[in-house]
Amino acid sequence: MDCKYCHKTYRKKEMERHVHLECPRATVECLFQRFGCQQKFERSEEDEHMRREVVKHLSLLCYHFPVTNPLGPVKYYDISQSAPVISTLASITAPPTLGLSTDPGFCSDYSGTSTVYSTAPNRYPIAHSMEVQSSDAPLLPHTKPPTASCFPINIPHNSYEHQCRPNTFPLEPEPWRSEETTRELVTRLKLTVEDQKNQLKQQGMKLQQQERTIRQLDVQLKEVEGRFCNGIYIWRIREYSQKRKDAIERKATVHHSPGFYTSPHGYKMCIRANLNGVESGTGTHLSLFVHVMQGEYDEILPWPFLGHVVLSILDQTWRKTRYQ
């Protein structure tokens, strides 16, 4: 059978493997098709596509496998509603005395609780927006008691002490900190692609060598079959009707049999068949000719060839007629 892509001839049982795994002209999908890359190309262009679209493929991977932020997304709350603020601040509570040195809206109390006052605007980002630090120092000079716009939050010293761990979470979302990691990933992917390219190249060379070996063995097998036919060679013309139709249309008028020997060390010959006839027999006869070929032992054989050749045509219909 002929491959519809590269037009090389393979056995029927090998054709499916060739088309799906080997043919360089077959159309294939990108390895990242399941992640969104919809490009199709010939198998021989796959390496070039993978090298050219590295950034696109990484973007698709990042989209399908996002880096999870351990603190969750940034949330905004209305400062006029005390319950959400208390809940949010409680999740990031620091040790006993809390204060923000740059904001006069925070003050301390030494009565066993920590009181936090906020003079922030109505909507203020809670997560990843404040660096909370502990201090046992007295009140800063510029601190002031709560005003009408401040909402006190009384939190016992020991309530959430076990939850506070210094430097245990990033102050910025993880995706913004992964540029260096992405570069390393790209470098590793490039090295992996290059290594796989080299392996594919080596496998391709081995495959070509094996194909050459198979062709040589095929030629040797046919040579052996023709050499040890004991002077009787049977040539079966397959798909005769189609080939005769091609001969009538002058697409392929001549067919030759494989070479064969009259004996293991004898003359080498082949048969030529004109399925639509020649000269006066065109359109009405099958014309057969015997050609003497160059053989391996011609230098020890007598020339010219004076043997007797008999050609027989076997009719494979129910009549089983033999023509000589």
mmCIF file of C-alpha atoms in Angstrom:
data_model
loop_
_atom_site.group_PDB
_atom_site.id
_atom_site.type_symbol
_atom_site.label_atom_id
_atom_site.label_comp_id
_atom_site.label_asym_id
_atom_site.label_seq_id
_atom_site.Cartn_x
_atom_site.Cartn_y
_atom_site.Cartn_z
ATOM 1 C CA MET A 1 0.000 0.000 0.000
ATOM 2 C CA ASP A 2 1.086 3.574 -0.693
ATOM 3 C CA CYS A 3 1.034 6.121 2.142
ATOM 4 C CA LYS A 4 -1.341 8.955 1.240
ATOM 5 C CA TYR A 5 1.026 11.481 2.840
ATOM 6 C CA CYS A 6 4.580 10.540 1.801
ATOM 7 C CA HIS A 7 3.603 8.084 -1.012
ATOM 8 C CA LYS A 8 6.032 5.414 0.200
ATOM 9 C CA THR A 9 5.011 1.775 -0.046
ATOM 10 C CA TYR A 10 4.406 -0.293 3.110
ATOM 11 C CA ARG A 11 2.731 -3.544 3.963
ATOM 12 C CA LYS A 12 -0.893 -3.224 5.010
ATOM 13 C CA LYS A 13 -0.197 -4.275 8.598
ATOM 14 C CA GLU A 14 2.580 -1.662 8.853
ATOM 15 C CA MET A 15 0.629 1.221 7.307
ATOM 16 C CA GLU A 16 -1.327 2.214 10.447
ATOM 17 C CA ARG A 17 1.828 2.369 12.566
ATOM 18 C CA HIS A 18 3.617 4.345 9.874
ATOM 19 C CA VAL A 19 0.846 6.966 9.557
ATOM 20 C CA HIS A 20 0.256 7.386 13.306
ATOM 21 C CA LEU A 21 3.867 7.258 14.526
ATOM 22 C CA GLU A 22 6.452 7.662 11.769
ATOM 23 C CA CYS A 23 5.303 9.437 8.596
ATOM 24 C CA PRO A 24 7.021 12.869 8.441
ATOM 25 C CA ARG A 25 4.310 14.270 6.140
ATOM 26 C CA ALA A 26 1.319 13.195 8.241
ATOM 27 C CA THR A 27 -0.724 15.952 9.889
ATOM 28 C CA VAL A 28 -0.509 15.911 13.693
ATOM 29 C CA GLU A 29 -1.869 18.012 16.539
ATOM 30 C CA CYS A 30 0.236 19.933 19.048
ATOM 31 C CA LEU A 31 1.175 18.090 22.256
ATOM 32 C CA PHE A 32 -0.408 21.009 24.139
ATOM 33 C CA GLN A 33 -3.739 20.617 22.303
ATOM 34 C CA ARG A 34 -5.515 19.613 25.517
ATOM 35 C CA PHE A 35 -4.381 22.902 27.078
ATOM 36 C CA GLY A 36 -5.613 25.082 24.203
ATOM 37 C CA CYS A 37 -3.026 25.050 21.379
ATOM 38 C CA GLN A 38 -5.101 24.213 18.296
ATOM 39 C CA GLN A 39 -2.351 24.342 15.665
ATOM 40 C CA LYS A 40 -1.861 21.409 13.291
ATOM 41 C CA PHE A 41 1.217 20.729 11.196
ATOM 42 C CA GLU A 42 3.250 18.010 9.529
ATOM 43 C CA ARG A 43 5.135 15.705 11.887
ATOM 44 C CA SER A 44 8.458 16.925 10.474
ATOM 45 C CA GLU A 45 7.566 20.476 11.624
ATOM 46 C CA GLU A 46 6.743 19.469 15.202
ATOM 47 C CA ASP A 47 10.192 20.317 16.612
ATOM 48 C CA GLU A 48 10.137 23.773 15.022
ATOM 49 C CA HIS A 49 6.645 24.427 16.415
ATOM 50 C CA MET A 50 7.667 23.357 19.944
ATOM 51 C CA ARG A 51 10.740 25.595 19.816
ATOM 52 C CA ARG A 52 8.849 28.585 18.402
ATOM 53 C CA GLU A 53 5.821 28.428 20.718
ATOM 54 C CA VAL A 54 7.532 27.844 24.098
ATOM 55 C CA VAL A 55 6.170 31.066 25.620
ATOM 56 C CA LYS A 56 2.639 30.355 24.384
ATOM 57 C CA HIS A 57 2.713 26.822 25.781
ATOM 58 C CA LEU A 58 3.965 28.073 29.148
ATOM 59 C CA SER A 59 1.166 30.622 29.244
ATOM 60 C CA LEU A 60 -1.381 27.882 28.574
ATOM 61 C CA LEU A 61 0.111 25.755 31.354
ATOM 62 C CA CYS A 62 0.013 28.684 33.790
ATOM 63 C CA TYR A 63 -3.622 29.292 32.854
ATOM 64 C CA HIS A 64 -4.621 25.671 33.468
ATOM 65 C CA PHE A 65 -2.418 25.208 36.561
ATOM 66 C CA PRO A 66 -2.462 28.582 38.393
ATOM 67 C CA VAL A 67 -0.232 29.106 41.445
ATOM 68 C CA THR A 68 -2.485 29.151 44.497
ATOM 69 C CA ASN A 69 -2.075 32.110 46.872
ATOM 70 C CA PRO A 70 -1.858 30.651 50.429
ATOM 71 C CA LEU A 71 -3.691 33.665 51.907
ATOM 72 C CA GLY A 72 -6.424 33.763 49.278
ATOM 73 C CA PRO A 73 -7.434 36.734 47.146
ATOM 74 C CA VAL A 74 -7.327 40.329 48.381
ATOM 75 C CA LYS A 75 -10.642 41.282 49.944
ATOM 76 C CA TYR A 76 -12.114 44.730 50.581
ATOM 77 C CA TYR A 77 -14.449 45.494 53.442
ATOM 78 C CA ASP A 78 -16.458 48.500 54.484
ATOM 79 C CA ILE A 79 -14.761 49.915 57.574
ATOM 80 C CA SER A 80 -18.143 51.093 58.855
ATOM 81 C CA GLN A 81 -19.140 47.456 59.386
ATOM 82 C CA SER A 82 -17.250 46.209 62.422
ATOM 83 C CA ALA A 83 -17.964 42.475 62.170
ATOM 84 C CA PRO A 84 -16.077 41.750 58.891
ATOM 85 C CA VAL A 85 -13.157 43.881 60.072
ATOM 86 C CA ILE A 86 -12.940 42.045 63.383
ATOM 87 C CA SER A 87 -13.088 38.678 61.625
ATOM 88 C CA THR A 88 -10.377 39.630 59.137
ATOM 89 C CA LEU A 89 -8.022 41.191 61.699
ATOM 90 C CA ALA A 90 -8.446 38.236 64.021
ATOM 91 C CA SER A 91 -7.065 35.911 61.321
ATOM 92 C CA ILE A 92 -3.771 37.840 61.189
ATOM 93 C CA THR A 93 -3.512 38.885 64.858
ATOM 94 C CA ALA A 94 -0.006 39.522 66.182
ATOM 95 C CA PRO A 95 1.360 39.053 69.769
ATOM 96 C CA PRO A 96 -0.065 40.984 72.758
ATOM 97 C CA THR A 97 0.722 44.608 71.881
ATOM 98 C CA LEU A 98 -0.061 45.685 68.323
ATOM 99 C CA GLY A 99 0.769 48.957 66.659
ATOM 100 C CA LEU A 100 1.539 50.495 63.312
ATOM 101 C CA SER A 101 4.346 53.020 63.816
ATOM 102 C CA THR A 102 3.451 55.125 60.794
ATOM 103 C CA ASP A 103 -0.258 55.522 61.500
ATOM 104 C CA PRO A 104 -1.457 57.654 64.446
ATOM 105 C CA GLY A 105 -4.681 55.670 64.433
ATOM 106 C CA PHE A 106 -3.150 52.755 66.360
ATOM 107 C CA CYS A 107 -2.567 52.862 70.147
ATOM 108 C CA SER A 108 -1.801 50.411 72.963
ATOM 109 C CA ASP A 109 -3.402 49.490 76.216
ATOM 110 C CA TYR A 110 -1.663 47.781 79.141
ATOM 111 C CA SER A 111 -4.761 46.319 80.810
ATOM 112 C CA GLY A 112 -4.434 42.808 79.358
ATOM 113 C CA THR A 113 -5.905 43.488 75.932
ATOM 114 C CA SER A 114 -4.694 45.145 72.753
ATOM 115 C CA THR A 115 -6.868 47.895 71.306
ATOM 116 C CA VAL A 116 -6.516 48.789 67.622
ATOM 117 C CA TYR A 117 -8.001 51.978 66.128
ATOM 118 C CA SER A 118 -8.248 52.564 62.419
ATOM 119 C CA THR A 119 -8.609 55.912 60.682
ATOM 120 C CA ALA A 120 -8.370 54.333 57.223
ATOM 121 C CA PRO A 121 -10.787 55.284 54.425
ATOM 122 C CA ASN A 122 -14.167 53.585 54.059
ATOM 123 C CA ARG A 123 -12.783 50.772 51.856
ATOM 124 C CA TYR A 124 -9.352 49.422 52.707
ATOM 125 C CA PRO A 125 -7.606 46.230 51.422
ATOM 126 C CA ILE A 126 -7.041 43.952 54.381
ATOM 127 C CA ALA A 127 -5.025 41.018 52.982
ATOM 128 C CA HIS A 128 -1.392 41.688 51.947
ATOM 129 C CA SER A 129 -1.675 45.418 52.724
ATOM 130 C CA MET A 130 -0.304 45.907 56.262
ATOM 131 C CA GLU A 131 2.872 44.846 57.997
ATOM 132 C CA VAL A 132 1.848 44.256 61.616
ATOM 133 C CA GLN A 133 4.657 44.440 64.153
ATOM 134 C CA SER A 134 4.712 43.910 67.897
ATOM 135 C CA SER A 135 6.118 46.364 70.407
ATOM 136 C CA ASP A 136 6.365 46.524 74.171
ATOM 137 C CA ALA A 137 7.313 50.218 74.149
ATOM 138 C CA PRO A 138 5.034 52.866 75.656
ATOM 139 C CA LEU A 139 2.596 54.847 73.578
ATOM 140 C CA LEU A 140 4.146 56.836 70.800
ATOM 141 C CA PRO A 141 4.034 60.578 71.332
ATOM 142 C CA HIS A 142 1.797 61.218 68.357
ATOM 143 C CA THR A 143 -0.867 58.625 69.235
ATOM 144 C CA LYS A 144 -4.271 59.867 70.247
ATOM 145 C CA PRO A 145 -7.377 58.412 71.834
ATOM 146 C CA PRO A 146 -10.171 57.169 69.636
ATOM 147 C CA THR A 147 -12.319 59.677 67.823
ATOM 148 C CA ALA A 148 -15.764 59.382 66.294
ATOM 149 C CA SER A 149 -14.287 57.871 63.129
ATOM 150 C CA CYS A 150 -12.319 55.157 64.997
ATOM 151 C CA PHE A 151 -13.788 51.780 65.918
ATOM 152 C CA PRO A 152 -12.043 50.000 68.860
ATOM 153 C CA ILE A 153 -11.333 46.299 68.481
ATOM 154 C CA ASN A 154 -10.535 44.613 71.811
ATOM 155 C CA ILE A 155 -8.618 41.356 71.365
ATOM 156 C CA PRO A 156 -7.366 39.353 74.420
ATOM 157 C CA HIS A 157 -3.634 38.799 74.550
ATOM 158 C CA ASN A 158 -3.733 35.004 74.524
ATOM 159 C CA SER A 159 -6.689 34.446 72.202
ATOM 160 C CA TYR A 160 -4.754 34.099 68.931
ATOM 161 C CA GLU A 161 -1.164 34.034 70.109
ATOM 162 C CA HIS A 162 -0.628 30.509 68.790
ATOM 163 C CA GLN A 163 -1.637 31.642 65.277
ATOM 164 C CA CYS A 164 1.099 34.264 64.935
ATOM 165 C CA ARG A 165 4.239 33.082 63.162
ATOM 166 C CA PRO A 166 6.788 35.667 61.958
ATOM 167 C CA ASN A 167 7.604 35.607 58.240
ATOM 168 C CA THR A 168 5.431 32.597 57.492
ATOM 169 C CA PHE A 169 3.554 34.112 54.553
ATOM 170 C CA PRO A 170 4.552 36.293 51.593
ATOM 171 C CA LEU A 171 3.532 39.933 51.567
ATOM 172 C CA GLU A 172 2.828 39.767 47.832
ATOM 173 C CA PRO A 173 0.758 37.297 45.822
ATOM 174 C CA GLU A 174 2.843 34.352 44.627
ATOM 175 C CA PRO A 175 2.351 34.929 40.857
ATOM 176 C CA TRP A 176 4.134 38.292 41.137
ATOM 177 C CA ARG A 177 7.131 36.640 42.764
ATOM 178 C CA SER A 178 7.559 33.741 40.260
ATOM 179 C CA GLU A 179 9.391 35.492 37.406
ATOM 180 C CA GLU A 180 12.707 33.877 38.288
ATOM 181 C CA THR A 181 11.016 30.510 38.724
ATOM 182 C CA THR A 182 9.398 30.909 35.306
ATOM 183 C CA ARG A 183 12.783 31.637 33.733
ATOM 184 C CA GLU A 184 14.229 28.506 35.305
ATOM 185 C CA LEU A 185 11.257 26.494 34.059
ATOM 186 C CA VAL A 186 11.699 27.856 30.529
ATOM 187 C CA THR A 187 15.410 26.981 30.635
ATOM 188 C CA ARG A 188 14.679 23.451 31.811
ATOM 189 C CA LEU A 189 12.009 23.011 29.142
ATOM 190 C CA LYS A 190 14.405 24.211 26.446
ATOM 191 C CA LEU A 191 17.060 21.751 27.641
ATOM 192 C CA THR A 192 14.474 18.965 27.718
ATOM 193 C CA VAL A 193 13.276 19.803 24.205
ATOM 194 C CA GLU A 194 16.869 19.900 22.938
ATOM 195 C CA ASP A 195 17.621 16.547 24.561
ATOM 196 C CA GLN A 196 14.484 14.997 23.076
ATOM 197 C CA LYS A 197 15.432 16.469 19.705
ATOM 198 C CA ASN A 198 18.804 14.741 19.871
ATOM 199 C CA GLN A 199 17.165 11.487 20.892
ATOM 200 C CA LEU A 200 14.665 11.736 18.025
ATOM 201 C CA LYS A 201 17.510 12.441 15.617
ATOM 202 C CA GLN A 202 19.384 9.363 16.821
ATOM 203 C CA GLN A 203 16.236 7.260 16.602
ATOM 204 C CA GLY A 204 15.629 8.582 13.084
ATOM 205 C CA MET A 205 19.152 7.567 12.033
ATOM 206 C CA LYS A 206 18.651 4.104 13.530
ATOM 207 C CA LEU A 207 15.302 3.803 11.759
ATOM 208 C CA GLN A 208 16.842 4.761 8.413
ATOM 209 C CA GLN A 209 19.596 2.189 8.950
ATOM 210 C CA GLN A 210 17.008 -0.475 9.747
ATOM 211 C CA GLU A 211 15.000 0.448 6.639
ATOM 212 C CA ARG A 212 18.129 0.081 4.494
ATOM 213 C CA THR A 213 18.842 -3.281 6.111
ATOM 214 C CA ILE A 214 15.269 -4.439 5.455
ATOM 215 C CA ARG A 215 15.491 -3.406 1.799
ATOM 216 C CA GLN A 216 18.789 -5.254 1.423
ATOM 217 C CA LEU A 217 17.343 -8.364 3.048
ATOM 218 C CA ASP A 218 14.296 -8.134 0.784
ATOM 219 C CA VAL A 219 16.530 -7.984 -2.285
ATOM 220 C CA GLN A 220 18.604 -10.904 -1.012
ATOM 221 C CA LEU A 221 15.473 -12.945 -0.319
ATOM 222 C CA LYS A 222 14.161 -12.368 -3.838
ATOM 223 C CA GLU A 223 17.614 -13.240 -5.175
ATOM 224 C CA VAL A 224 17.590 -16.506 -3.247
ATOM 225 C CA GLU A 225 14.052 -17.333 -4.409
ATOM 226 C CA GLY A 226 15.036 -16.695 -8.020
ATOM 227 C CA ARG A 227 18.334 -18.565 -7.744
ATOM 228 C CA PHE A 228 16.942 -21.765 -6.285
ATOM 229 C CA CYS A 229 13.767 -22.057 -8.375
ATOM 230 C CA ASN A 230 15.350 -25.079 -10.090
ATOM 231 C CA GLY A 231 14.781 -23.616 -13.531
ATOM 232 C CA ILE A 232 11.000 -23.316 -13.035
ATOM 233 C CA TYR A 233 9.871 -19.813 -12.134
ATOM 234 C CA ILE A 234 6.239 -18.902 -11.430
ATOM 235 C CA TRP A 235 5.318 -15.250 -11.853
ATOM 236 C CA ARG A 236 1.916 -14.245 -10.539
ATOM 237 C CA ILE A 237 0.609 -10.923 -11.888
ATOM 238 C CA ARG A 238 -1.641 -9.519 -9.180
ATOM 239 C CA GLU A 239 -4.504 -7.095 -9.877
ATOM 240 C CA TYR A 240 -4.368 -8.109 -13.508
ATOM 241 C CA SER A 241 -7.639 -6.401 -14.526
ATOM 242 C CA GLN A 242 -6.556 -3.008 -13.196
ATOM 243 C CA LYS A 243 -3.095 -3.313 -14.730
ATOM 244 C CA ARG A 244 -4.544 -4.257 -18.120
ATOM 245 C CA LYS A 245 -6.879 -1.260 -17.902
ATOM 246 C CA ASP A 246 -3.847 0.958 -17.232
ATOM 247 C CA ALA A 247 -2.105 -0.609 -20.233
ATOM 248 C CA ILE A 248 -5.102 0.128 -22.480
ATOM 249 C CA GLU A 249 -5.056 3.737 -21.249
ATOM 250 C CA ARG A 250 -1.268 3.743 -21.841
ATOM 251 C CA LYS A 251 -0.524 4.597 -18.196
ATOM 252 C CA ALA A 252 1.721 1.554 -17.663
ATOM 253 C CA THR A 253 2.096 -0.667 -20.720
ATOM 254 C CA VAL A 254 5.062 -2.820 -19.594
ATOM 255 C CA HIS A 255 5.640 -5.011 -16.521
ATOM 256 C CA HIS A 256 8.785 -6.972 -15.632
ATOM 257 C CA SER A 257 9.105 -9.992 -13.376
ATOM 258 C CA PRO A 258 11.831 -10.246 -10.715
ATOM 259 C CA GLY A 259 15.070 -11.758 -11.975
ATOM 260 C CA PHE A 260 15.552 -15.527 -11.694
ATOM 261 C CA TYR A 261 18.272 -18.071 -12.552
ATOM 262 C CA THR A 262 18.095 -21.153 -14.712
ATOM 263 C CA SER A 263 20.183 -22.896 -12.001
ATOM 264 C CA PRO A 264 22.026 -21.782 -8.828
ATOM 265 C CA HIS A 265 25.038 -20.804 -10.974
ATOM 266 C CA GLY A 266 23.291 -20.407 -14.321
ATOM 267 C CA TYR A 267 21.920 -17.652 -16.525
ATOM 268 C CA LYS A 268 19.895 -14.817 -15.054
ATOM 269 C CA MET A 269 16.646 -13.892 -16.820
ATOM 270 C CA CYS A 270 13.395 -11.992 -16.400
ATOM 271 C CA ILE A 271 10.061 -11.881 -18.227
ATOM 272 C CA ARG A 272 8.545 -8.792 -19.795
ATOM 273 C CA ALA A 273 4.778 -8.622 -20.224
ATOM 274 C CA ASN A 274 2.884 -6.165 -22.426
ATOM 275 C CA LEU A 275 -0.644 -6.680 -21.134
ATOM 276 C CA ASN A 276 -2.308 -4.962 -24.115
ATOM 277 C CA GLY A 277 -0.024 -6.499 -26.713
ATOM 278 C CA VAL A 278 2.454 -4.878 -29.107
ATOM 279 C CA GLU A 279 2.476 -4.127 -32.820
ATOM 280 C CA SER A 280 -0.081 -6.327 -34.627
ATOM 281 C CA GLY A 281 -1.305 -7.837 -31.345
ATOM 282 C CA THR A 282 -2.201 -4.505 -29.740
ATOM 283 C CA GLY A 283 -5.615 -4.709 -28.094
ATOM 284 C CA THR A 284 -6.068 -8.425 -28.828
ATOM 285 C CA HIS A 285 -3.073 -10.292 -27.374
ATOM 286 C CA LEU A 286 -0.861 -10.542 -24.297
ATOM 287 C CA SER A 287 2.756 -10.209 -25.421
ATOM 288 C CA LEU A 288 5.537 -11.971 -23.459
ATOM 289 C CA PHE A 289 9.307 -11.619 -23.880
ATOM 290 C CA VAL A 290 12.308 -13.223 -22.182
ATOM 291 C CA HIS A 291 15.263 -10.966 -21.314
ATOM 292 C CA VAL A 292 18.706 -12.301 -20.444
ATOM 293 C CA MET A 293 20.174 -10.207 -17.631
ATOM 294 C CA GLN A 294 23.667 -9.718 -16.271
ATOM 295 C CA GLY A 295 24.244 -12.483 -13.732
ATOM 296 C CA GLU A 296 26.792 -13.233 -11.049
ATOM 297 C CA TYR A 297 28.510 -16.090 -12.913
ATOM 298 C CA ASP A 298 28.378 -14.869 -16.525
ATOM 299 C CA GLU A 299 32.172 -15.153 -16.939
ATOM 300 C CA ILE A 300 32.082 -18.960 -16.563
ATOM 301 C CA LEU A 301 28.982 -19.581 -18.707
ATOM 302 C CA PRO A 302 28.990 -20.357 -22.457
ATOM 303 C CA TRP A 303 27.723 -17.558 -24.729
ATOM 304 C CA PRO A 304 25.475 -16.997 -26.579
ATOM 305 C CA PHE A 305 22.701 -18.641 -24.614
ATOM 306 C CA LEU A 306 21.421 -21.666 -26.512
ATOM 307 C CA GLY A 307 18.921 -23.109 -24.020
ATOM 308 C CA HIS A 308 15.259 -23.852 -24.573
ATOM 309 C CA VAL A 309 12.678 -21.651 -22.799
ATOM 310 C CA VAL A 310 9.014 -22.599 -22.377
ATOM 311 C CA LEU A 311 6.464 -19.940 -21.372
ATOM 312 C CA SER A 312 3.115 -21.064 -19.995
ATOM 313 C CA ILE A 313 0.103 -18.886 -19.190
ATOM 314 C CA LEU A 314 -2.310 -20.357 -16.674
ATOM 315 C CA ASP A 315 -5.941 -19.270 -17.036
ATOM 316 C CA GLN A 316 -7.324 -19.111 -13.486
ATOM 317 C CA THR A 317 -10.996 -19.280 -14.512
ATOM 318 C CA TRP A 318 -13.055 -22.428 -14.109
ATOM 319 C CA ARG A 319 -11.794 -23.769 -17.457
ATOM 320 C CA LYS A 320 -8.175 -23.980 -16.185
ATOM 321 C CA THR A 321 -6.747 -23.648 -19.692
ATOM 322 C CA ARG A 322 -2.964 -23.684 -20.138
ATOM 323 C CA TYR A 323 -1.409 -21.816 -23.078
ATOM 324 C CA GLN A 324 2.157 -22.479 -24.186
#
